[in-house]
PDB file of C-alpha atoms and ligand atoms in Angstrom:
ATOM      1  CA  MET S   1      -2.700  17.935  -4.206  1.00 43.00           C
ATOM      2  CA  ASN S   2      -0.039  15.864  -5.959  1.00 45.00           C
ATOM      3  CA  PRO S   3       1.620  13.400  -3.629  1.00 45.00           C
ATOM      4  CA  PRO S   4       5.169  12.599  -4.784  1.00 48.00           C
ATOM      5  CA  HIS S   5       4.454   8.908  -4.547  1.00 70.00           C
ATOM      6  CA  GLY S   6       1.657   6.367  -4.253  1.00 88.00           C
ATOM      7  CA  LEU S   7      -1.355   6.747  -1.981  1.00 93.00           C
ATOM      8  CA  LEU S   8      -1.669   4.895   1.323  1.00 96.00           C
ATOM      9  CA  PHE S   9      -4.965   3.121   1.900  1.00 98.00           C
ATOM     10  CA  ILE S  10      -5.518   1.953   5.476  1.00 98.00           C
ATOM     11  CA  PHE S  11      -8.005  -0.892   5.723  1.00 98.00           C
ATOM     12  CA  SER S  12      -9.264  -1.984   9.144  1.00 98.00           C
ATOM     13  CA  GLY S  13     -12.108  -4.077  10.442  1.00 96.00           C
ATOM     14  CA  PRO S  14     -12.630  -6.809  12.988  1.00 92.00           C
ATOM     15  CA  SER S  15     -11.573 -10.379  12.484  1.00 84.00           C
ATOM     16  CA  GLY S  16     -14.293 -12.132  10.485  1.00 84.00           C
ATOM     17  CA  SER S  17     -15.541  -8.962   8.795  1.00 90.00           C
ATOM     18  CA  GLY S  18     -14.344 -10.296   5.438  1.00 92.00           C
ATOM     19  CA  LYS S  19     -11.275  -8.084   5.186  1.00 94.00           C
ATOM     20  CA  SER S  20      -8.989 -10.763   3.733  1.00 92.00           C
ATOM     21  CA  THR S  21     -11.510 -11.823   1.072  1.00 95.00           C
ATOM     22  CA  ILE S  22     -12.043  -8.237  -0.026  1.00 97.00           C
ATOM     23  CA  THR S  23      -8.315  -7.466   0.098  1.00 97.00           C
ATOM     24  CA  HIS S  24      -7.518 -10.428  -2.189  1.00 96.00           C
ATOM     25  CA  GLU S  25     -10.218  -9.494  -4.661  1.00 97.00           C
ATOM     26  CA  ILE S  26      -9.196  -5.834  -4.771  1.00 98.00           C
ATOM     27  CA  LEU S  27      -5.508  -6.647  -5.216  1.00 97.00           C
ATOM     28  CA  ALA S  28      -6.309  -9.072  -8.011  1.00 96.00           C
ATOM     29  CA  THR S  29      -8.435  -6.602  -9.945  1.00 95.00           C
ATOM     30  CA  VAL S  30      -7.138  -3.085  -9.273  1.00 95.00           C
ATOM     31  CA  PRO S  31      -3.909  -2.249 -11.125  1.00 94.00           C
ATOM     32  CA  GLY S  32      -1.188  -0.190  -9.483  1.00 93.00           C
ATOM     33  CA  LEU S  33      -2.091  -1.278  -5.971  1.00 96.00           C
ATOM     34  CA  ALA S  34       0.347  -3.242  -3.803  1.00 96.00           C
ATOM     35  CA  PHE S  35      -0.236  -5.025  -0.525  1.00 97.00           C
ATOM     36  CA  SER S  36       1.965  -4.073   2.395  1.00 98.00           C
ATOM     37  CA  VAL S  37       3.155  -7.405   3.771  1.00 98.00           C
ATOM     38  CA  SER S  38       3.271  -7.010   7.551  1.00 98.00           C
ATOM     39  CA  HIS S  39       5.647  -8.628   9.995  1.00 98.00           C
ATOM     40  CA  THR S  40       4.071 -10.791  12.664  1.00 98.00           C
ATOM     41  CA  THR S  41       5.012 -13.098  15.506  1.00 98.00           C
ATOM     42  CA  ARG S  42       1.815 -15.112  14.908  1.00 96.00           C
ATOM     43  CA  ALA S  43       2.270 -18.654  13.629  1.00 96.00           C
ATOM     44  CA  PRO S  44       1.303 -19.176   9.983  1.00 97.00           C
ATOM     45  CA  ARG S  45      -2.149 -20.645   9.349  1.00 92.00           C
ATOM     46  CA  PRO S  46      -2.496 -23.504   6.891  1.00 93.00           C
ATOM     47  CA  GLY S  47      -2.024 -22.155   3.386  1.00 94.00           C
ATOM     48  CA  GLU S  48      -0.361 -18.923   4.442  1.00 95.00           C
ATOM     49  CA  ARG S  49       2.967 -18.159   2.811  1.00 96.00           C
ATOM     50  CA  ASP S  50       5.923 -16.374   4.313  1.00 98.00           C
ATOM     51  CA  GLY S  51       6.643 -13.151   2.439  1.00 97.00           C
ATOM     52  CA  GLU S  52       3.228 -13.129   0.792  1.00 95.00           C
ATOM     53  CA  ASP S  53       0.650 -13.099   3.572  1.00 95.00           C
ATOM     54  CA  TYR S  54       3.074 -12.001   6.264  1.00 97.00           C
ATOM     55  CA  HIS S  55       6.742 -11.959   7.079  1.00 98.00           C
ATOM     56  CA  PHE S  56       6.630 -14.494   9.916  1.00 98.00           C
ATOM     57  CA  ILE S  57       9.326 -13.706  12.462  1.00 98.00           C
ATOM     58  CA  ASP S  58      10.034 -14.529  16.093  1.00 98.00           C
ATOM     59  CA  LYS S  59       9.449 -12.079  18.914  1.00 98.00           C
ATOM     60  CA  ARG S  60      13.138 -11.288  19.364  1.00 98.00           C
ATOM     61  CA  SER S  61      13.582 -10.288  15.728  1.00 97.00           C
ATOM     62  CA  PHE S  62      10.356  -8.278  15.864  1.00 98.00           C
ATOM     63  CA  LEU S  63      11.506  -6.313  18.921  1.00 97.00           C
ATOM     64  CA  ALA S  64      14.936  -5.726  17.359  1.00 97.00           C
ATOM     65  CA  LEU S  65      13.280  -4.210  14.276  1.00 97.00           C
ATOM     66  CA  ARG S  66      10.973  -2.133  16.452  1.00 97.00           C
ATOM     67  CA  ASP S  67      13.819  -0.793  18.592  1.00 96.00           C
ATOM     68  CA  GLN S  68      16.063   0.236  15.717  1.00 94.00           C
ATOM     69  CA  GLU S  69      16.844   3.947  15.531  1.00 91.00           C
ATOM     70  CA  PRO S  70      14.870   5.118  13.666  1.00 93.00           C
ATOM     71  CA  SER S  71      12.310   2.367  14.182  1.00 91.00           C
ATOM     72  CA  GLY S  72      12.024  -0.184  11.418  1.00 95.00           C
ATOM     73  CA  PHE S  73       8.245   0.057  11.749  1.00 98.00           C
ATOM     74  CA  LEU S  74       5.917   2.743  10.458  1.00 97.00           C
ATOM     75  CA  GLU S  75       3.500   1.355  13.048  1.00 98.00           C
ATOM     76  CA  TRP S  76       3.205  -1.718  15.206  1.00 98.00           C
ATOM     77  CA  ALA S  77       0.726  -3.146  17.697  1.00 97.00           C
ATOM     78  CA  GLN S  78      -0.130  -6.114  19.804  1.00 95.00           C
ATOM     79  CA  VAL S  79      -3.266  -7.735  18.415  1.00 89.00           C
ATOM     80  CA  HIS S  80      -4.832 -10.868  19.931  1.00 80.00           C
ATOM     81  CA  ASP S  81      -1.637 -11.666  21.883  1.00 85.00           C
ATOM     82  CA  ASN S  82       0.633 -11.411  18.843  1.00 95.00           C
ATOM     83  CA  LEU S  83       2.787  -8.587  17.533  1.00 98.00           C
ATOM     84  CA  TYR S  84       2.146  -7.085  14.106  1.00 98.00           C
ATOM     85  CA  GLY S  85       3.971  -4.282  12.329  1.00 98.00           C
ATOM     86  CA  THR S  86       4.283  -2.461   9.025  1.00 98.00           C
ATOM     87  CA  SER S  87       7.904  -2.043   8.058  1.00 97.00           C
ATOM     88  CA  VAL S  88       9.062   1.353   6.833  1.00 96.00           C
ATOM     89  CA  HIS S  89      11.121  -0.380   4.152  1.00 95.00           C
ATOM     90  CA  GLU S  90       8.119  -2.309   2.803  1.00 94.00           C
ATOM     91  CA  VAL S  91       6.021   0.821   2.336  1.00 96.00           C
ATOM     92  CA  ARG S  92       8.809   3.089   1.086  1.00 94.00           C
ATOM     93  CA  THR S  93      10.039   0.658  -1.565  1.00 93.00           C
ATOM     94  CA  LYS S  94       6.596   0.132  -3.040  1.00 93.00           C
ATOM     95  CA  GLN S  95       5.544   3.778  -2.851  1.00 89.00           C
ATOM     96  CA  LEU S  96       8.705   4.889  -4.632  1.00 88.00           C
ATOM     97  CA  GLN S  97       7.743   2.588  -7.497  1.00 89.00           C
ATOM     98  CA  GLY S  98       4.631   4.763  -7.819  1.00 87.00           C
ATOM     99  CA  LEU S  99       2.361   2.063  -6.466  1.00 94.00           C
ATOM    100  CA  ASP S 100      -0.540   2.796  -4.154  1.00 94.00           C
ATOM    101  CA  ILE S 101      -0.314   0.731  -0.986  1.00 97.00           C
ATOM    102  CA  LEU S 102      -2.966  -1.181   0.870  1.00 98.00           C
ATOM    103  CA  LEU S 103      -2.346  -1.617   4.603  1.00 98.00           C
ATOM    104  CA  ASP S 104      -4.481  -4.233   6.325  1.00 97.00           C
ATOM    105  CA  ILE S 105      -3.926  -3.141   9.922  1.00 97.00           C
ATOM    106  CA  ASP S 106      -5.869  -2.841  13.162  1.00 95.00           C
ATOM    107  CA  VAL S 107      -7.222   0.356  14.716  1.00 97.00           C
ATOM    108  CA  GLN S 108      -4.137   0.964  16.877  1.00 97.00           C
ATOM    109  CA  GLY S 109      -1.914   0.787  13.818  1.00 98.00           C
ATOM    110  CA  ALA S 110      -4.280   2.987  11.831  1.00 98.00           C
ATOM    111  CA  GLN S 111      -4.037   5.716  14.465  1.00 98.00           C
ATOM    112  CA  GLN S 112      -0.238   5.627  14.307  1.00 98.00           C
ATOM    113  CA  VAL S 113      -0.135   5.783  10.510  1.00 98.00           C
ATOM    114  CA  LEU S 114      -2.651   8.639  10.416  1.00 98.00           C
ATOM    115  CA  ALA S 115      -0.555  10.568  12.936  1.00 97.00           C
ATOM    116  CA  LYS S 116       2.560  10.175  10.766  1.00 96.00           C
ATOM    117  CA  ARG S 117       0.900  10.283   7.350  1.00 96.00           C
ATOM    118  CA  PRO S 118      -2.297  12.314   7.731  1.00 96.00           C
ATOM    119  CA  GLU S 119      -2.886  12.177   3.965  1.00 94.00           C
ATOM    120  CA  SER S 120      -3.579   8.414   4.241  1.00 97.00           C
ATOM    121  CA  ILE S 121      -7.043   7.267   3.259  1.00 98.00           C
ATOM    122  CA  SER S 122      -8.729   5.226   5.982  1.00 98.00           C
ATOM    123  CA  ILE S 123     -11.453   2.680   5.330  1.00 98.00           C
ATOM    124  CA  PHE S 124     -13.275   0.621   7.957  1.00 98.00           C
ATOM    125  CA  LEU S 125     -15.084  -2.604   7.172  1.00 98.00           C
ATOM    126  CA  CYS S 126     -18.012  -3.536   9.408  1.00 95.00           C
ATOM    127  CA  PRO S 127     -19.968  -6.767   9.575  1.00 93.00           C
ATOM    128  CA  PRO S 128     -23.737  -6.226   9.299  1.00 92.00           C
ATOM    129  CA  SER S 129     -24.037  -7.053  13.028  1.00 90.00           C
ATOM    130  CA  VAL S 130     -22.096  -8.549  15.921  1.00 87.00           C
ATOM    131  CA  ASP S 131     -24.328 -11.590  15.646  1.00 89.00           C
ATOM    132  CA  VAL S 132     -23.322 -12.217  12.035  1.00 90.00           C
ATOM    133  CA  LEU S 133     -19.685 -11.677  12.962  1.00 89.00           C
ATOM    134  CA  SER S 134     -19.905 -14.186  15.786  1.00 89.00           C
ATOM    135  CA  LYS S 135     -21.336 -16.804  13.414  1.00 87.00           C
ATOM    136  CA  ARG S 136     -18.629 -16.129  10.830  1.00 85.00           C
ATOM    137  CA  LEU S 137     -15.902 -16.517  13.440  1.00 83.00           C
ATOM    138  CA  GLN S 138     -17.434 -19.724  14.745  1.00 81.00           C
ATOM    139  CA  ARG S 139     -17.390 -21.194  11.251  1.00 78.00           C
ATOM    140  CA  ARG S 140     -13.643 -20.568  10.971  1.00 71.00           C
ATOM    141  CA  ALA S 141     -11.946 -23.825  11.783  1.00 57.00           C
ATOM    142  CA  THR S 142      -8.701 -21.939  12.435  1.00 64.00           C
ATOM    143  CA  GLU S 143      -9.815 -20.492  15.759  1.00 61.00           C
ATOM    144  CA  THR S 144      -9.592 -22.239  19.097  1.00 75.00           C
ATOM    145  CA  GLN S 145     -12.396 -21.460  21.550  1.00 77.00           C
ATOM    146  CA  GLU S 146     -10.101 -19.173  23.518  1.00 75.00           C
ATOM    147  CA  SER S 147      -8.950 -17.310  20.443  1.00 77.00           C
ATOM    148  CA  PHE S 148     -12.583 -17.034  19.272  1.00 82.00           C
ATOM    149  CA  VAL S 149     -13.658 -15.357  22.518  1.00 85.00           C
ATOM    150  CA  LEU S 150     -10.697 -12.988  22.398  1.00 81.00           C
ATOM    151  CA  ARG S 151     -11.361 -12.068  18.765  1.00 81.00           C
ATOM    152  CA  LEU S 152     -15.028 -11.392  19.440  1.00 87.00           C
ATOM    153  CA  ARG S 153     -14.209  -9.166  22.405  1.00 88.00           C
ATOM    154  CA  ASN S 154     -11.638  -7.285  20.340  1.00 87.00           C
ATOM    155  CA  ALA S 155     -14.128  -6.979  17.485  1.00 90.00           C
ATOM    156  CA  ARG S 156     -16.538  -5.017  19.658  1.00 90.00           C
ATOM    157  CA  LYS S 157     -13.695  -2.727  20.721  1.00 92.00           C
ATOM    158  CA  GLU S 158     -12.498  -2.257  17.140  1.00 93.00           C
ATOM    159  CA  MET S 159     -15.979  -1.408  15.916  1.00 94.00           C
ATOM    160  CA  SER S 160     -16.247   1.447  18.377  1.00 95.00           C
ATOM    161  CA  HIS S 161     -13.479   3.143  16.330  1.00 96.00           C
ATOM    162  CA  ALA S 162     -15.344   2.938  13.018  1.00 96.00           C
ATOM    163  CA  PRO S 163     -16.420   6.628  13.152  1.00 96.00           C
ATOM    164  CA  ASP S 164     -12.746   7.705  13.183  1.00 96.00           C
ATOM    165  CA  TYR S 165     -12.308   6.431   9.623  1.00 98.00           C
ATOM    166  CA  LYS S 166     -12.916   8.440   6.464  1.00 98.00           C
ATOM    167  CA  TYR S 167     -14.959   5.669   4.834  1.00 98.00           C
ATOM    168  CA  LEU S 168     -17.185   2.987   6.290  1.00 98.00           C
ATOM    169  CA  ILE S 169     -18.192  -0.098   4.327  1.00 98.00           C
ATOM    170  CA  VAL S 170     -20.719  -2.599   5.675  1.00 96.00           C
ATOM    171  CA  ASN S 171     -20.005  -6.086   4.393  1.00 96.00           C
ATOM    172  CA  ASP S 172     -23.513  -7.415   4.012  1.00 94.00           C
ATOM    173  CA  VAL S 173     -23.386  -8.476   0.365  1.00 96.00           C
ATOM    174  CA  LEU S 174     -19.763  -9.235  -0.523  1.00 96.00           C
ATOM    175  CA  GLN S 175     -19.892  -7.987  -4.124  1.00 97.00           C
ATOM    176  CA  ASP S 176     -21.393  -4.674  -2.985  1.00 98.00           C
ATOM    177  CA  ALA S 177     -18.625  -4.225  -0.435  1.00 98.00           C
ATOM    178  CA  ILE S 178     -15.995  -4.911  -3.113  1.00 98.00           C
ATOM    179  CA  THR S 179     -17.642  -2.416  -5.463  1.00 98.00           C
ATOM    180  CA  ALA S 180     -17.688   0.173  -2.689  1.00 98.00           C
ATOM    181  CA  PHE S 181     -13.994  -0.353  -1.993  1.00 98.00           C
ATOM    182  CA  ARG S 182     -13.069  -0.120  -5.670  1.00 97.00           C
ATOM    183  CA  SER S 183     -15.122   3.071  -6.000  1.00 96.00           C
ATOM    184  CA  ILE S 184     -13.253   4.645  -3.093  1.00 97.00           C
ATOM    185  CA  ILE S 185      -9.902   3.856  -4.714  1.00 95.00           C
ATOM    186  CA  ILE S 186     -11.007   5.291  -8.047  1.00 92.00           C
ATOM    187  CA  ALA S 187     -12.445   8.437  -6.455  1.00 93.00           C
ATOM    188  CA  GLU S 188      -9.305   9.030  -4.374  1.00 93.00           C
ATOM    189  CA  ARG S 189      -7.060   8.511  -7.398  1.00 90.00           C
ATOM    190  CA  LEU S 190      -9.117  10.964  -9.444  1.00 87.00           C
ATOM    191  CA  GLN S 191      -8.891  13.479  -6.620  1.00 84.00           C
ATOM    192  CA  HIS S 192      -5.163  13.148  -5.961  1.00 76.00           C
ATOM    193  CA  ARG S 193      -3.764  12.549  -9.410  1.00 67.00           C
ATOM    194  CA  ARG S 194      -4.511  15.827 -11.110  1.00 60.00           C
ATOM    195  CA  MET S 195      -2.061  17.450 -13.466  1.00 56.00           C
ATOM    196  CA  PRO S 196      -0.897  20.949 -12.416  1.00 58.00           C
ATOM    197  CA  ASN S 197      -3.184  22.489 -15.063  1.00 64.00           C
ATOM    198  CA  GLY S 198      -6.212  20.793 -13.540  1.00 63.00           C
ATOM    199  CA  GLN S 199      -6.423  18.124 -16.240  1.00 64.00           C
ATOM    200  CA  PRO S 200      -6.814  14.524 -15.062  1.00 60.00           C
ATOM    201  CA  ALA S 201      -3.699  12.361 -15.037  1.00 59.00           C
ATOM    202  CA  PRO S 202      -3.533  10.254 -18.195  1.00 55.00           C
ATOM    203  CA  ALA S 203      -2.668   6.977 -16.467  1.00 59.00           C
ATOM    204  CA  LYS S 204      -5.313   4.279 -16.284  1.00 56.00           C
ATOM    205  CA  LEU S 205      -6.824   4.571 -12.850  1.00 59.00           C
ATOM    206  CA  TRP S 206      -8.630   1.253 -12.469  1.00 59.00           C
TER     207      TRP S 206
HETATM  208  P1  5GP J   1      -4.760 -12.066  11.519  1.00 92.41           P
HETATM  209  O1  5GP J   1      -3.969 -12.702  12.625  1.00 92.41           O
HETATM  210  O2  5GP J   1      -6.184 -12.526  11.504  1.00 92.41           O
HETATM  211  O3  5GP J   1      -4.079 -12.188  10.172  1.00 92.41           O
HETATM  212  O4  5GP J   1      -4.806 -10.501  11.813  1.00 92.41           O
HETATM  213  C1  5GP J   1      -5.279 -10.034  13.026  1.00 92.41           C
HETATM  214  C2  5GP J   1      -5.397  -8.529  12.986  1.00 92.41           C
HETATM  215  O5  5GP J   1      -4.100  -7.941  12.906  1.00 92.41           O
HETATM  216  C3  5GP J   1      -6.187  -7.998  11.804  1.00 92.41           C
HETATM  217  O6  5GP J   1      -7.121  -7.055  12.285  1.00 92.41           O
HETATM  218  C4  5GP J   1      -5.166  -7.303  10.959  1.00 92.41           C
HETATM  219  O7  5GP J   1      -5.700  -6.182  10.294  1.00 92.41           O
HETATM  220  C5  5GP J   1      -4.162  -6.880  11.994  1.00 92.41           C
HETATM  221  N1  5GP J   1      -2.849  -6.647  11.391  1.00 92.41           N
HETATM  222  C6  5GP J   1      -2.250  -7.340  10.406  1.00 92.41           C
HETATM  223  N2  5GP J   1      -1.062  -6.807  10.100  1.00 92.41           N
HETATM  224  C7  5GP J   1      -0.910  -5.732  10.912  1.00 92.41           C
HETATM  225  C8  5GP J   1       0.113  -4.755  11.070  1.00 92.41           C
HETATM  226  O8  5GP J   1       1.134  -4.732  10.409  1.00 92.41           O
HETATM  227  N3  5GP J   1      -0.094  -3.814  12.033  1.00 92.41           N
HETATM  228  C9  5GP J   1      -1.204  -3.760  12.791  1.00 92.41           C
HETATM  229  N4  5GP J   1      -1.307  -2.781  13.682  1.00 92.41           N
HETATM  230  N5  5GP J   1      -2.181  -4.663  12.676  1.00 92.41           N
HETATM  231  C10 5GP J   1      -2.045  -5.639  11.742  1.00 92.41           C
END
């Protein structure tokens, strides 16, 4: 199959699973892959930059974008009391440039994207255990106790959806998880980017 534009990689996993670390490493080392910068009503954490980590917007603006006809969002969801969404514009612009897109979204968002774009490639990142996850979350100075409890509860719920994803990566040893992710991207590119005569596409794939 030859998609007319870049591939969509959906990357989900509970808070504290190491998703952000892996996402940063993959984006820094895999050419031709762009991050889909989501919109959120969550307040920025120290060090986060508007337009790079997220488009930080207020709830009113978020709802206005959501309620546009057609909706400004490819998907959106409430996660941990905040609203998050992937804008149609963000994805379309980057895909039309021939870039593959990485969506870091939760399981609700993943279901919506898969319903609209079934050719998307879904990857779920698991911590080695709930115990390890709990310790990782506790170490994060960014979380209040209340937010910690909420995130842990949501993590258990999220992990029950892991079997719905095409690929499952367990983040036990970070470098192994990164290698696994990179291998998935390479394999999917090799599978999708064939020339009509069956020859591989000449572009550099990793
Ligand atoms: P955080 O607040 O820690 O950055 O993200 C919390 C959760 O929201 C993460 O699981 C992340 O994947 C998810 N998330 C981030 N952006 C989006 C988005 O655009 N849509 C959806 N559905 N979830 C998102």
